[in-house]
Every structure is written in C-alpha cells, then in structure tokens.
PDB file of C-alpha atoms (C1' of nucleotides) in Angstrom:
ATOM      1  CA  MET T   1     108.220  91.187  96.310  1.00 78.00           C
ATOM      2  CA  PRO T   2     104.740  92.549  95.876  1.00 92.00           C
ATOM      3  CA  GLU T   3     102.888  92.874  99.169  1.00 94.00           C
ATOM      4  CA  LEU T   4      99.724  94.837  99.870  1.00 95.00           C
ATOM      5  CA  PRO T   5     101.147  98.306  99.080  1.00 95.00           C
ATOM      6  CA  GLU T   6     102.660  97.136  95.809  1.00 95.00           C
ATOM      7  CA  VAL T   7      99.473  95.350  94.723  1.00 95.00           C
ATOM      8  CA  GLU T   8      97.364  98.363  95.705  1.00 96.00           C
ATOM      9  CA  THR T   9      99.647 100.622  93.658  1.00 95.00           C
ATOM     10  CA  VAL T  10      99.218  98.315  90.679  1.00 95.00           C
ATOM     11  CA  ARG T  11      95.448  98.186  91.233  1.00 97.00           C
ATOM     12  CA  ARG T  12      95.103 101.959  91.249  1.00 96.00           C
ATOM     13  CA  GLN T  13      97.110 102.320  88.043  1.00 95.00           C
ATOM     14  CA  LEU T  14      95.398  99.431  86.303  1.00 96.00           C
ATOM     15  CA  GLU T  15      91.835 100.458  87.090  1.00 97.00           C
ATOM     16  CA  PRO T  16      91.459 103.328  84.589  1.00 97.00           C
ATOM     17  CA  LEU T  17      93.212 101.269  81.915  1.00 96.00           C
ATOM     18  CA  VAL T  18      90.994  98.160  82.028  1.00 97.00           C
ATOM     19  CA  LEU T  19      87.689  99.101  83.673  1.00 97.00           C
ATOM     20  CA  GLY T  20      84.799  98.590  81.239  1.00 97.00           C
ATOM     21  CA  ARG T  21      87.013  96.874  78.701  1.00 98.00           C
ATOM     22  CA  ARG T  22      86.043  93.523  77.224  1.00 98.00           C
ATOM     23  CA  ILE T  23      88.552  90.665  77.277  1.00 98.00           C
ATOM     24  CA  VAL T  24      88.743  89.447  73.697  1.00 97.00           C
ATOM     25  CA  GLU T  25      91.331  86.715  73.946  1.00 96.00           C
ATOM     26  CA  GLY T  26      93.806  85.293  76.427  1.00 96.00           C
ATOM     27  CA  TRP T  27      96.865  83.113  76.653  1.00 95.00           C
ATOM     28  CA  GLY T  28      98.593  81.419  79.589  1.00 95.00           C
ATOM     29  CA  HIS T  29     101.880  79.610  80.094  1.00 94.00           C
ATOM     30  CA  PRO T  30     101.187  75.838  80.179  1.00 93.00           C
ATOM     31  CA  SER T  31     102.128  75.564  83.832  1.00 92.00           C
ATOM     32  CA  ALA T  32      99.060  75.011  86.019  1.00 91.00           C
ATOM     33  CA  LYS T  33      99.675  78.344  87.731  1.00 94.00           C
ATOM     34  CA  PHE T  34      98.941  80.296  84.552  1.00 95.00           C
ATOM     35  CA  SER T  35      97.119  77.992  82.147  1.00 95.00           C
ATOM     36  CA  SER T  36      93.635  79.181  83.148  1.00 95.00           C
ATOM     37  CA  ALA T  37      94.257  82.701  81.784  1.00 96.00           C
ATOM     38  CA  PRO T  38      92.356  82.106  78.496  1.00 96.00           C
ATOM     39  CA  LEU T  39      89.191  81.216  80.445  1.00 97.00           C
ATOM     40  CA  ALA T  40      88.767  84.919  81.216  1.00 97.00           C
ATOM     41  CA  ALA T  41      88.082  85.717  77.559  1.00 97.00           C
ATOM     42  CA  GLY T  42      84.567  86.909  76.692  1.00 98.00           C
ATOM     43  CA  PRO T  43      83.216  89.135  79.475  1.00 98.00           C
ATOM     44  CA  THR T  44      83.821  92.792  80.363  1.00 98.00           C
ATOM     45  CA  ILE T  45      85.834  93.924  83.395  1.00 98.00           C
ATOM     46  CA  ASP T  46      83.345  95.326  85.903  1.00 96.00           C
ATOM     47  CA  ALA T  47      85.623  96.241  88.806  1.00 97.00           C
ATOM     48  CA  VAL T  48      89.310  96.228  89.700  1.00 97.00           C
ATOM     49  CA  GLY T  49      89.695  95.196  93.327  1.00 97.00           C
ATOM     50  CA  ARG T  50      92.198  93.772  95.747  1.00 97.00           C
ATOM     51  CA  ARG T  51      92.136  91.396  98.734  1.00 96.00           C
ATOM     52  CA  GLY T  52      95.429  91.265 100.603  1.00 96.00           C
ATOM     53  CA  LYS T  53      98.058  90.608  97.959  1.00 96.00           C
ATOM     54  CA  TYR T  54      95.533  89.292  95.431  1.00 96.00           C
ATOM     55  CA  LEU T  55      94.290  91.438  92.561  1.00 97.00           C
ATOM     56  CA  VAL T  56      90.627  90.650  91.901  1.00 97.00           C
ATOM     57  CA  LEU T  57      89.043  91.676  88.591  1.00 97.00           C
ATOM     58  CA  ASP T  58      85.252  91.298  88.561  1.00 98.00           C
ATOM     59  CA  LEU T  59      83.913  90.078  85.222  1.00 98.00           C
ATOM     60  CA  ASP T  60      80.355  90.861  84.135  1.00 97.00           C
ATOM     61  CA  ASP T  61      79.441  87.193  83.786  1.00 97.00           C
ATOM     62  CA  GLY T  62      79.685  86.511  87.522  1.00 97.00           C
ATOM     63  CA  ARG T  63      83.253  85.298  87.502  1.00 97.00           C
ATOM     64  CA  GLN T  64      86.512  86.826  88.738  1.00 97.00           C
ATOM     65  CA  LEU T  65      89.995  86.921  87.272  1.00 97.00           C
ATOM     66  CA  ILE T  66      92.412  86.627  90.191  1.00 97.00           C
ATOM     67  CA  VAL T  67      96.091  87.529  89.828  1.00 97.00           C
ATOM     68  CA  HIS T  68      98.757  86.925  92.458  1.00 96.00           C
ATOM     69  CA  LEU T  69     102.129  88.457  91.613  1.00 95.00           C
ATOM     70  CA  GLY T  70     104.234  86.068  93.707  1.00 93.00           C
ATOM     71  CA  MET T  71     107.814  87.247  94.022  1.00 91.00           C
ATOM     72  CA  THR T  72     108.569  88.747  90.641  1.00 92.00           C
ATOM     73  CA  GLY T  73     105.233  89.364  88.944  1.00 94.00           C
ATOM     74  CA  GLN T  74     104.634  92.570  86.975  1.00 94.00           C
ATOM     75  CA  LEU T  75     101.469  93.669  85.196  1.00 95.00           C
ATOM     76  CA  ARG T  76     101.734  96.067  82.278  1.00 94.00           C
ATOM     77  CA  MET T  77      99.799  97.305  79.263  1.00 94.00           C
ATOM     78  CA  ARG T  78     101.333  97.000  75.801  1.00 92.00           C
ATOM     79  CA  PRO T  79     100.058  98.135  72.400  1.00 90.00           C
ATOM     80  CA  SER T  80     100.757  94.609  71.097  1.00 85.00           C
ATOM     81  CA  PRO T  81     102.257  91.352  72.402  1.00 79.00           C
ATOM     82  CA  ASP T  82     106.035  91.338  72.723  1.00 79.00           C
ATOM     83  CA  LEU T  83     108.744  88.712  72.622  1.00 81.00           C
ATOM     84  CA  ASP T  84     109.747  88.912  76.288  1.00 88.00           C
ATOM     85  CA  PRO T  85     110.252  85.247  77.256  1.00 90.00           C
ATOM     86  CA  HIS T  86     109.163  85.932  80.846  1.00 93.00           C
ATOM     87  CA  VAL T  87     105.599  86.869  79.933  1.00 95.00           C
ATOM     88  CA  ARG T  88     103.440  84.124  81.516  1.00 95.00           C
ATOM     89  CA  ALA T  89      99.974  85.354  80.488  1.00 96.00           C
ATOM     90  CA  TRP T  90      98.329  88.026  78.374  1.00 96.00           C
ATOM     91  CA  TRP T  91      94.835  89.228  77.586  1.00 97.00           C
ATOM     92  CA  VAL T  92      93.864  91.228  74.510  1.00 97.00           C
ATOM     93  CA  LEU T  93      91.321  93.934  75.411  1.00 97.00           C
ATOM     94  CA  ASP T  94      88.660  95.272  73.080  1.00 95.00           C
ATOM     95  CA  HIS T  95      90.571  98.352  71.948  1.00 87.00           C
ATOM     96  CA  GLY T  96      93.525  96.159  71.004  1.00 90.00           C
ATOM     97  CA  ASP T  97      95.775  96.835  73.988  1.00 94.00           C
ATOM     98  CA  VAL T  98      97.324  93.837  75.708  1.00 96.00           C
ATOM     99  CA  LEU T  99      97.427  93.322  79.474  1.00 96.00           C
ATOM    100  CA  GLU T 100     100.519  91.246  80.243  1.00 96.00           C
ATOM    101  CA  LEU T 101     101.710  89.348  83.302  1.00 96.00           C
ATOM    102  CA  ARG T 102     105.497  89.084  83.339  1.00 94.00           C
ATOM    103  CA  ASP T 103     106.875  86.827  86.082  1.00 94.00           C
ATOM    104  CA  VAL T 104     110.488  85.702  85.877  1.00 93.00           C
ATOM    105  CA  ARG T 105     110.384  83.142  88.702  1.00 92.00           C
ATOM    106  CA  ARG T 106     106.835  81.930  88.104  1.00 92.00           C
ATOM    107  CA  PHE T 107     105.866  82.203  91.766  1.00 94.00           C
ATOM    108  CA  GLY T 108     102.760  84.099  90.721  1.00 95.00           C
ATOM    109  CA  ARG T 109      99.410  82.561  90.022  1.00 95.00           C
ATOM    110  CA  ILE T 110      96.227  83.152  88.056  1.00 96.00           C
ATOM    111  CA  GLY T 111      92.732  81.955  88.836  1.00 96.00           C
ATOM    112  CA  VAL T 112      89.456  82.308  86.955  1.00 96.00           C
ATOM    113  CA  VAL T 113      86.669  81.433  89.379  1.00 96.00           C
ATOM    114  CA  GLN T 114      83.032  82.009  90.178  1.00 96.00           C
ATOM    115  CA  ALA T 115      82.941  85.190  92.268  1.00 96.00           C
ATOM    116  CA  GLY T 116      83.891  84.417  95.860  1.00 94.00           C
ATOM    117  CA  GLU T 117      84.609  80.749  95.298  1.00 94.00           C
ATOM    118  CA  TYR T 118      88.221  80.492  96.334  1.00 94.00           C
ATOM    119  CA  ALA T 119      88.677  76.785  97.029  1.00 92.00           C
ATOM    120  CA  THR T 120      91.525  76.711  94.510  1.00 92.00           C
ATOM    121  CA  LEU T 121      93.195  79.662  96.263  1.00 94.00           C
ATOM    122  CA  PRO T 122      93.222  78.561  99.915  1.00 94.00           C
ATOM    123  CA  THR T 123      95.317  81.437 101.227  1.00 95.00           C
ATOM    124  CA  LEU T 124      92.908  83.939  99.697  1.00 95.00           C
ATOM    125  CA  ALA T 125      89.971  82.006 101.129  1.00 94.00           C
ATOM    126  CA  ALA T 126      91.400  81.845 104.652  1.00 94.00           C
ATOM    127  CA  GLN T 127      93.060  85.223 105.018  1.00 94.00           C
ATOM    128  CA  GLY T 128      92.191  87.702 107.700  1.00 96.00           C
ATOM    129  CA  PRO T 129      90.564  91.129 107.387  1.00 96.00           C
ATOM    130  CA  GLU T 130      91.987  94.023 105.430  1.00 96.00           C
ATOM    131  CA  PRO T 131      94.238  96.125 107.678  1.00 96.00           C
ATOM    132  CA  TRP T 132      91.780  99.043 107.622  1.00 97.00           C
ATOM    133  CA  ASP T 133      88.662  96.981 108.189  1.00 96.00           C
ATOM    134  CA  PRO T 134      86.689  99.195 110.613  1.00 96.00           C
ATOM    135  CA  SER T 135      85.580  96.135 112.558  1.00 94.00           C
ATOM    136  CA  LEU T 136      89.200  95.207 113.304  1.00 96.00           C
ATOM    137  CA  ASP T 137      90.562  96.668 116.523  1.00 96.00           C
ATOM    138  CA  HIS T 138      93.579  95.713 118.610  1.00 95.00           C
ATOM    139  CA  GLY T 139      91.505  93.292 120.654  1.00 96.00           C
ATOM    140  CA  GLY T 140      90.495  91.566 117.440  1.00 96.00           C
ATOM    141  CA  LEU T 141      94.099  91.326 116.297  1.00 96.00           C
ATOM    142  CA  TRP T 142      95.121  89.966 119.714  1.00 96.00           C
ATOM    143  CA  THR T 143      92.384  87.310 119.468  1.00 95.00           C
ATOM    144  CA  ARG T 144      93.448  86.334 115.982  1.00 95.00           C
ATOM    145  CA  LEU T 145      97.101  86.065 116.985  1.00 95.00           C
ATOM    146  CA  ARG T 146      96.151  83.935 119.976  1.00 94.00           C
ATOM    147  CA  ARG T 147      94.645  81.262 117.710  1.00 93.00           C
ATOM    148  CA  SER T 148      98.112  79.982 116.880  1.00 94.00           C
ATOM    149  CA  ARG T 149     101.287  79.417 118.842  1.00 92.00           C
ATOM    150  CA  ALA T 150     103.482  80.058 115.811  1.00 94.00           C
ATOM    151  CA  ARG T 151     105.966  82.924 115.993  1.00 94.00           C
ATOM    152  CA  VAL T 152     104.331  86.321 115.526  1.00 95.00           C
ATOM    153  CA  LYS T 153     106.256  87.072 112.344  1.00 95.00           C
ATOM    154  CA  THR T 154     105.345  83.684 110.863  1.00 95.00           C
ATOM    155  CA  GLN T 155     101.716  84.308 111.769  1.00 95.00           C
ATOM    156  CA  LEU T 156     101.728  87.632 109.965  1.00 96.00           C
ATOM    157  CA  LEU T 157     103.216  86.003 106.866  1.00 95.00           C
ATOM    158  CA  SER T 158     100.468  83.347 106.936  1.00 95.00           C
ATOM    159  CA  GLN T 159      97.897  86.069 106.056  1.00 95.00           C
ATOM    160  CA  ARG T 160      95.512  84.665 108.662  1.00 95.00           C
ATOM    161  CA  PRO T 161      95.548  87.342 111.364  1.00 96.00           C
ATOM    162  CA  ILE T 162      95.485  90.174 108.791  1.00 96.00           C
ATOM    163  CA  ALA T 163      95.715  90.270 104.999  1.00 96.00           C
ATOM    164  CA  GLY T 164      98.518  91.560 102.810  1.00 96.00           C
ATOM    165  CA  VAL T 165     101.659  91.533 104.967  1.00 96.00           C
ATOM    166  CA  GLY T 166     104.872  90.025 103.570  1.00 94.00           C
ATOM    167  CA  ASN T 167     108.456  89.900 104.719  1.00 94.00           C
ATOM    168  CA  ILE T 168     109.296  93.584 104.279  1.00 94.00           C
ATOM    169  CA  TYR T 169     106.279  95.085 106.012  1.00 95.00           C
ATOM    170  CA  ALA T 170     106.282  92.402 108.719  1.00 95.00           C
ATOM    171  CA  ASP T 171     109.833  93.357 109.725  1.00 95.00           C
ATOM    172  CA  GLU T 172     109.003  97.056 109.516  1.00 95.00           C
ATOM    173  CA  ALA T 173     105.844  96.780 111.607  1.00 96.00           C
ATOM    174  CA  LEU T 174     107.361  94.559 114.305  1.00 96.00           C
ATOM    175  CA  TRP T 175     110.306  96.949 114.552  1.00 96.00           C
ATOM    176  CA  ARG T 176     108.060  99.982 114.915  1.00 96.00           C
ATOM    177  CA  ALA T 177     105.922  98.147 117.478  1.00 97.00           C
ATOM    178  CA  GLY T 178     108.947  96.981 119.471  1.00 96.00           C
ATOM    179  CA  ILE T 179     108.010  93.305 119.290  1.00 96.00           C
ATOM    180  CA  HIS T 180     110.578  90.538 118.885  1.00 95.00           C
ATOM    181  CA  PRO T 181     109.647  88.650 115.690  1.00 95.00           C
ATOM    182  CA  ALA T 182     110.139  85.226 117.296  1.00 93.00           C
ATOM    183  CA  HIS T 183     107.653  85.730 120.121  1.00 94.00           C
ATOM    184  CA  ARG T 184     104.834  83.205 120.228  1.00 93.00           C
ATOM    185  CA  THR T 185     102.453  85.372 122.219  1.00 93.00           C
ATOM    186  CA  VAL T 186     101.724  89.084 122.322  1.00 95.00           C
ATOM    187  CA  THR T 187     100.157  91.180 125.069  1.00 95.00           C
ATOM    188  CA  HIS T 188      97.140  93.379 124.493  1.00 96.00           C
ATOM    189  CA  ALA T 189      99.430  96.417 124.564  1.00 97.00           C
ATOM    190  CA  GLU T 190     101.696  94.822 121.954  1.00 96.00           C
ATOM    191  CA  ALA T 191      98.732  93.956 119.727  1.00 96.00           C
ATOM    192  CA  ALA T 192      97.602  97.572 119.941  1.00 97.00           C
ATOM    193  CA  ARG T 193     101.049  98.853 118.953  1.00 97.00           C
ATOM    194  CA  LEU T 194     101.311  96.237 116.192  1.00 97.00           C
ATOM    195  CA  LEU T 195      98.005  97.240 114.597  1.00 97.00           C
ATOM    196  CA  VAL T 196      99.013 100.911 114.589  1.00 97.00           C
ATOM    197  CA  ALA T 197     102.423  99.994 113.153  1.00 97.00           C
ATOM    198  CA  LEU T 198     100.989  97.714 110.463  1.00 96.00           C
ATOM    199  CA  ARG T 199      98.576 100.390 109.309  1.00 97.00           C
ATOM    200  CA  HIS T 200     101.337 102.977 109.333  1.00 97.00           C
ATOM    201  CA  VAL T 201     103.897 101.018 107.317  1.00 96.00           C
ATOM    202  CA  LEU T 202     101.305  99.804 104.791  1.00 96.00           C
ATOM    203  CA  GLU T 203      99.887 103.307 104.321  1.00 97.00           C
ATOM    204  CA  GLN T 204     103.386 104.690 103.908  1.00 96.00           C
ATOM    205  CA  GLY T 205     104.171 101.969 101.383  1.00 96.00           C
ATOM    206  CA  ILE T 206     101.122 102.888  99.312  1.00 96.00           C
ATOM    207  CA  ALA T 207     101.893 106.599  99.566  1.00 96.00           C
ATOM    208  CA  ASN T 208     105.371 105.871  98.196  1.00 95.00           C
ATOM    209  CA  GLY T 209     104.150 103.676  95.346  1.00 92.00           C
ATOM    210  CA  GLY T 210     105.540 100.467  96.875  1.00 91.00           C
ATOM    211  CA  THR T 211     108.986  99.114  97.721  1.00 89.00           C
ATOM    212  CA  THR T 212     111.329  98.147  94.874  1.00 88.00           C
ATOM    213  CA  LEU T 213     114.299  96.059  95.947  1.00 85.00           C
ATOM    214  CA  ARG T 214     114.825  94.406  92.597  1.00 83.00           C
ATOM    215  CA  ASP T 215     111.884  93.283  90.479  1.00 86.00           C
ATOM    216  CA  TYR T 216     108.779  95.181  91.523  1.00 88.00           C
ATOM    217  CA  ARG T 217     107.560  97.733  88.978  1.00 89.00           C
ATOM    218  CA  THR T 218     104.348  99.711  88.741  1.00 89.00           C
ATOM    219  CA  VAL T 219     102.029  99.283  85.749  1.00 87.00           C
ATOM    220  CA  GLU T 220     103.850 102.305  84.331  1.00 88.00           C
ATOM    221  CA  GLY T 221     107.098 100.351  84.582  1.00 88.00           C
ATOM    222  CA  ARG T 222     108.572 102.518  87.295  1.00 89.00           C
ATOM    223  CA  PRO T 223     110.113 101.416  90.594  1.00 91.00           C
ATOM    224  CA  GLY T 224     108.526 102.394  93.881  1.00 91.00           C
ATOM    225  CA  ARG T 225     110.154 104.788  96.337  1.00 91.00           C
ATOM    226  CA  ASN T 226     109.441 103.136  99.674  1.00 90.00           C
ATOM    227  CA  GLN T 227     112.803 101.337  99.770  1.00 90.00           C
ATOM    228  CA  LEU T 228     114.232 104.748 100.708  1.00 90.00           C
ATOM    229  CA  GLU T 229     112.014 104.891 103.792  1.00 89.00           C
ATOM    230  CA  LEU T 230     112.650 101.468 105.336  1.00 92.00           C
ATOM    231  CA  GLY T 231     113.851 101.623 108.915  1.00 93.00           C
ATOM    232  CA  CYS T 232     114.647  97.956 109.506  1.00 93.00           C
ATOM    233  CA  TYR T 233     114.224  95.539 106.597  1.00 92.00           C
ATOM    234  CA  GLY T 234     117.502  94.911 104.787  1.00 88.00           C
ATOM    235  CA  ARG T 235     119.432  97.165 107.153  1.00 91.00           C
ATOM    236  CA  ALA T 236     121.263  94.570 109.272  1.00 91.00           C
ATOM    237  CA  GLY T 237     124.601  95.890 110.467  1.00 91.00           C
ATOM    238  CA  LEU T 238     123.412  99.499 110.348  1.00 92.00           C
ATOM    239  CA  PRO T 239     122.392 101.419 113.449  1.00 93.00           C
ATOM    240  CA  CYS T 240     118.758 101.381 114.495  1.00 93.00           C
ATOM    241  CA  GLY T 241     117.212 104.749 113.691  1.00 88.00           C
ATOM    242  CA  ARG T 242     115.399 104.771 117.010  1.00 92.00           C
ATOM    243  CA  CYS T 243     118.087 103.703 119.515  1.00 94.00           C
ATOM    244  CA  GLY T 244     121.386 103.442 117.630  1.00 93.00           C
ATOM    245  CA  GLN T 245     121.940  99.763 118.423  1.00 94.00           C
ATOM    246  CA  GLU T 246     123.168  97.686 115.480  1.00 93.00           C
ATOM    247  CA  LEU T 247     120.287  95.972 113.660  1.00 94.00           C
ATOM    248  CA  ARG T 248     120.693  92.196 113.516  1.00 93.00           C
ATOM    249  CA  ARG T 249     119.873  89.663 110.828  1.00 92.00           C
ATOM    250  CA  SER T 250     118.577  86.191 111.649  1.00 91.00           C
ATOM    251  CA  VAL T 251     116.494  83.452 110.116  1.00 90.00           C
ATOM    252  CA  ILE T 252     113.039  82.830 111.573  1.00 92.00           C
ATOM    253  CA  ASP T 253     111.157  79.845 110.177  1.00 90.00           C
ATOM    254  CA  ALA T 254     113.287  80.011 107.019  1.00 87.00           C
ATOM    255  CA  ARG T 255     112.609  83.729 106.434  1.00 91.00           C
ATOM    256  CA  GLY T 256     115.381  86.275 106.489  1.00 91.00           C
ATOM    257  CA  THR T 257     114.594  88.676 109.318  1.00 93.00           C
ATOM    258  CA  THR T 258     116.033  91.934 110.610  1.00 94.00           C
ATOM    259  CA  HIS T 259     115.305  93.290 114.062  1.00 94.00           C
ATOM    260  CA  CYS T 260     116.741  95.629 116.678  1.00 95.00           C
ATOM    261  CA  PRO T 261     118.039  93.759 119.753  1.00 95.00           C
ATOM    262  CA  ARG T 262     117.324  96.748 121.994  1.00 96.00           C
ATOM    263  CA  CYS T 263     113.946  97.956 120.685  1.00 96.00           C
ATOM    264  CA  GLN T 264     112.693  94.388 120.177  1.00 96.00           C
ATOM    265  CA  PRO T 265     114.101  92.468 123.144  1.00 94.00           C
ATOM    266  CA  PRO T 266     113.502  88.777 123.703  1.00 90.00           C
ATOM    267  CA  ARG T 267     111.364  87.969 126.715  1.00 82.00           C
TER     268      ARG T 267
ATOM    269  C1'  DC H   1      92.834  70.880 112.289  1.00 83.60           C
ATOM    270  C1'  DG H   2      97.352  72.971 112.797  1.00 83.60           C
ATOM    271  C1'  DC H   3     101.658  73.208 111.241  1.00 83.60           C
ATOM    272  C1'  DA H   4     106.481  71.895 109.806  1.00 83.60           C
ATOM    273  C1'  DG H   5     108.806  70.644 105.782  1.00 83.60           C
ATOM    274  C1'  DC H   6     109.349  70.596 101.045  1.00 83.60           C
ATOM    275  C1'  DG H   7     109.149  72.008  96.168  1.00 83.60           C
ATOM    276  C1'  DC H   8     108.546  75.276  92.818  1.00 83.60           C
ATOM    277  C1'  DC H   9     111.670  78.800  89.888  1.00 83.60           C
ATOM    278  C1'  DT H  10     115.643  81.598  88.034  1.00 83.60           C
ATOM    279  C1'  DG H  11     118.895  85.451  88.270  1.00 83.60           C
ATOM    280  C1'  DA H  12     122.359  87.364  91.164  1.00 83.60           C
ATOM    281  C1'  DA H  13     126.198  86.917  93.902  1.00 83.60           C
ATOM    282  C1'  DG H  14     130.009  84.630  95.825  1.00 83.60           C
ATOM    283  C1'  DG H  15     133.823  81.122  95.807  1.00 83.60           C
ATOM    284  C1'  DC H  16     137.615  79.228  93.479  1.00 83.60           C
TER     285       DC H  16
ATOM    286  C1'  DT K   1     136.912  84.668  82.789  1.00 83.60           C
ATOM    287  C1'  DG K   2     133.945  80.963  83.665  1.00 83.60           C
ATOM    288  C1'  DC K   3     131.991  77.296  86.074  1.00 83.60           C
ATOM    289  C1'  DC K   4     129.667  75.791  90.086  1.00 83.60           C
ATOM    290  C1'  DT K   5     127.056  76.466  94.344  1.00 83.60           C
ATOM    291  C1'  DT K   6     124.133  78.988  97.244  1.00 83.60           C
ATOM    292  C1'  DC K   7     120.562  82.089  98.217  1.00 83.60           C
ATOM    293  C1'  DA K   8     116.094  84.553  98.028  1.00 83.60           C
ATOM    294  C1'  DG K   9     111.059  83.714  99.218  1.00 83.60           C
ATOM    295  C1'  DG K  10     105.037  83.327  98.855  1.00 83.60           C
ATOM    296  C1'  DC K  11     102.289  79.873  98.748  1.00 83.60           C
ATOM    297  C1'  DG K  12     100.311  75.214  97.689  1.00 83.60           C
ATOM    298  C1'  DC K  13     100.669  70.664  98.965  1.00 83.60           C
ATOM    299  C1'  DT K  14     101.783  66.592 101.841  1.00 83.60           C
ATOM    300  C1'  DG K  15     101.988  64.045 105.807  1.00 83.60           C
ATOM    301  C1'  DC K  16     102.288  63.809 110.732  1.00 83.60           C
TER     302       DC K  16
END
DNA sequence: CGCAGCGCCTGAAGGC
DNA sequence: TGCCTTCAGGCGCTGC
C-alpha cells in the first residue's frame, strides 16, 4: 500500500523520465476515478512533485495531473502500450514512451485540475503539513491532534494532523513512540516522541525504497526493502524487539493494528 | 462541522 | 481439486 515513502520513491524515479516531456495522448479507464486521464494531453511536464501520498505533476499550461496510487497502484514506463488488463490509464510522451498506471483493485485515482484547486480531491485539500515542514514542531502536532477526539491512529490515517501516513507507518511510529493506538488524547511529551518517530520511520522507508508487502513496486518494477526493517506492523505474535513482550493484533476503527501491550500501554 | 458507516474492488487465503 | 466465503484497506460520499 503506497504511503509517503513509496510515493516519494516513485516520484524520485519518475522525475528524470518525464520532466520536460510533452504529453501527446492519454487514455483512462471509464470509471470516474480514471476517466479524466486524457485531459492531461497537450502540455509539457514542468515539475514532478508530491503532497502526502499524492503525486503532483505540474503541467506548463497551469494545470496539474494528480495521481493517487490507492492500495495497488503502480506507475511504470513502457516502450509501447501493453495488453495488461489491469492498466487503468496511460499517457504517450513525446519521445514515444508510455507512462502507465496499473492498479488491480482500482482504489487509485487520477485528477486533472487547475493548479492548487483540489475541491475534487478533498483529502488532498484538507491534509496537514508535510512531516518535515520546518514550521511543524511537536507543539503544532499536539495542537492538530487536539482538534479531534478520534483515536490517535485514526487521526493519523485521516491525513489531517500530518500528510502521508498510512497503516504501516502509523503502527510503526506509534510503536516507536510508545503510544497506544486507541488513545484519544496525547500529552505534549507523547506528541514530541510521535513527531520524532514519524519522521524516523518515514525517512527510513524512503531510504529503503519503500515497503513491499505484496503489490507495491518502484517505477523500475522492483520491490522495496523496508518490509525487512519493520518492528511492529504485521508482526503480531512475535516478540517486541524493544521489550520482548508478544506483539498483539487488534482492529481499531476497522483497521488492522499491531501494537506492543508493554511499550504501548492503555491508560 | 465532525465523524461513523458504507461502498468501491479483486486476488489471496482459508474452510469444507 | 474446486467452489464458496472472508479478508484487506485509502478515500470519497452520505447522513446524522
């Protein structure tokens, strides 16, 4: 499931392949999530950016091509279109290469919008700062978390306190910070530990080229390596690497969750 | 306005 | 072996 580190890995690999290239033609699956892909045809790609889990390609006509990878989305470059039935959109670039979005479960999404106008992508519009935003400190994270009484893990997954965190990195960060995922409030000290932990696990994820549990692939078609470094997510029944207690699986607001009962005690 | 609940999707895994 | 059921989950939408 592509979260910030996976999308950033894709962004870095995609940038040299598409920057300065003109989009000649496009096609999108008829579903509303992908059907706007052809609207991106015409302009040249000015910049390859990212906000949270959203890939943002600036076009030189003042618009942006937004790609969200959902659960199973993969971007790749091909010398020509292929017959893979799971390709949901493609764009022919001016040298003839094809940028393809493959997305088995169709949880991904494409938008072609005027730059910065994200009314059709409400989560993008409402999401919090990038994790490394220099104006974000632990007091700011504490304030943002205090705006809602939802469980801290659910808040992180909402993208509103901070952008780009999904199920894997939420479990990892809460584990490292020693915060029970079902808590509805955090102390200033906990917010400080959580911000450090979030930055750490996201940086580590990027350094390892993302986490591949099943579907995620880089633009080069390779899996990431961060799954080898996870300390908590997906490790229920195994001993906690910090205290030895058996990690426990539960369901929090319909999301599978792993935590350590000793390092992350309930209040 | 906040938020819980639901639907979207399909392959994998488990039960029988 | 094969059929059926269940599960996974980010996000948009609806309705309270």
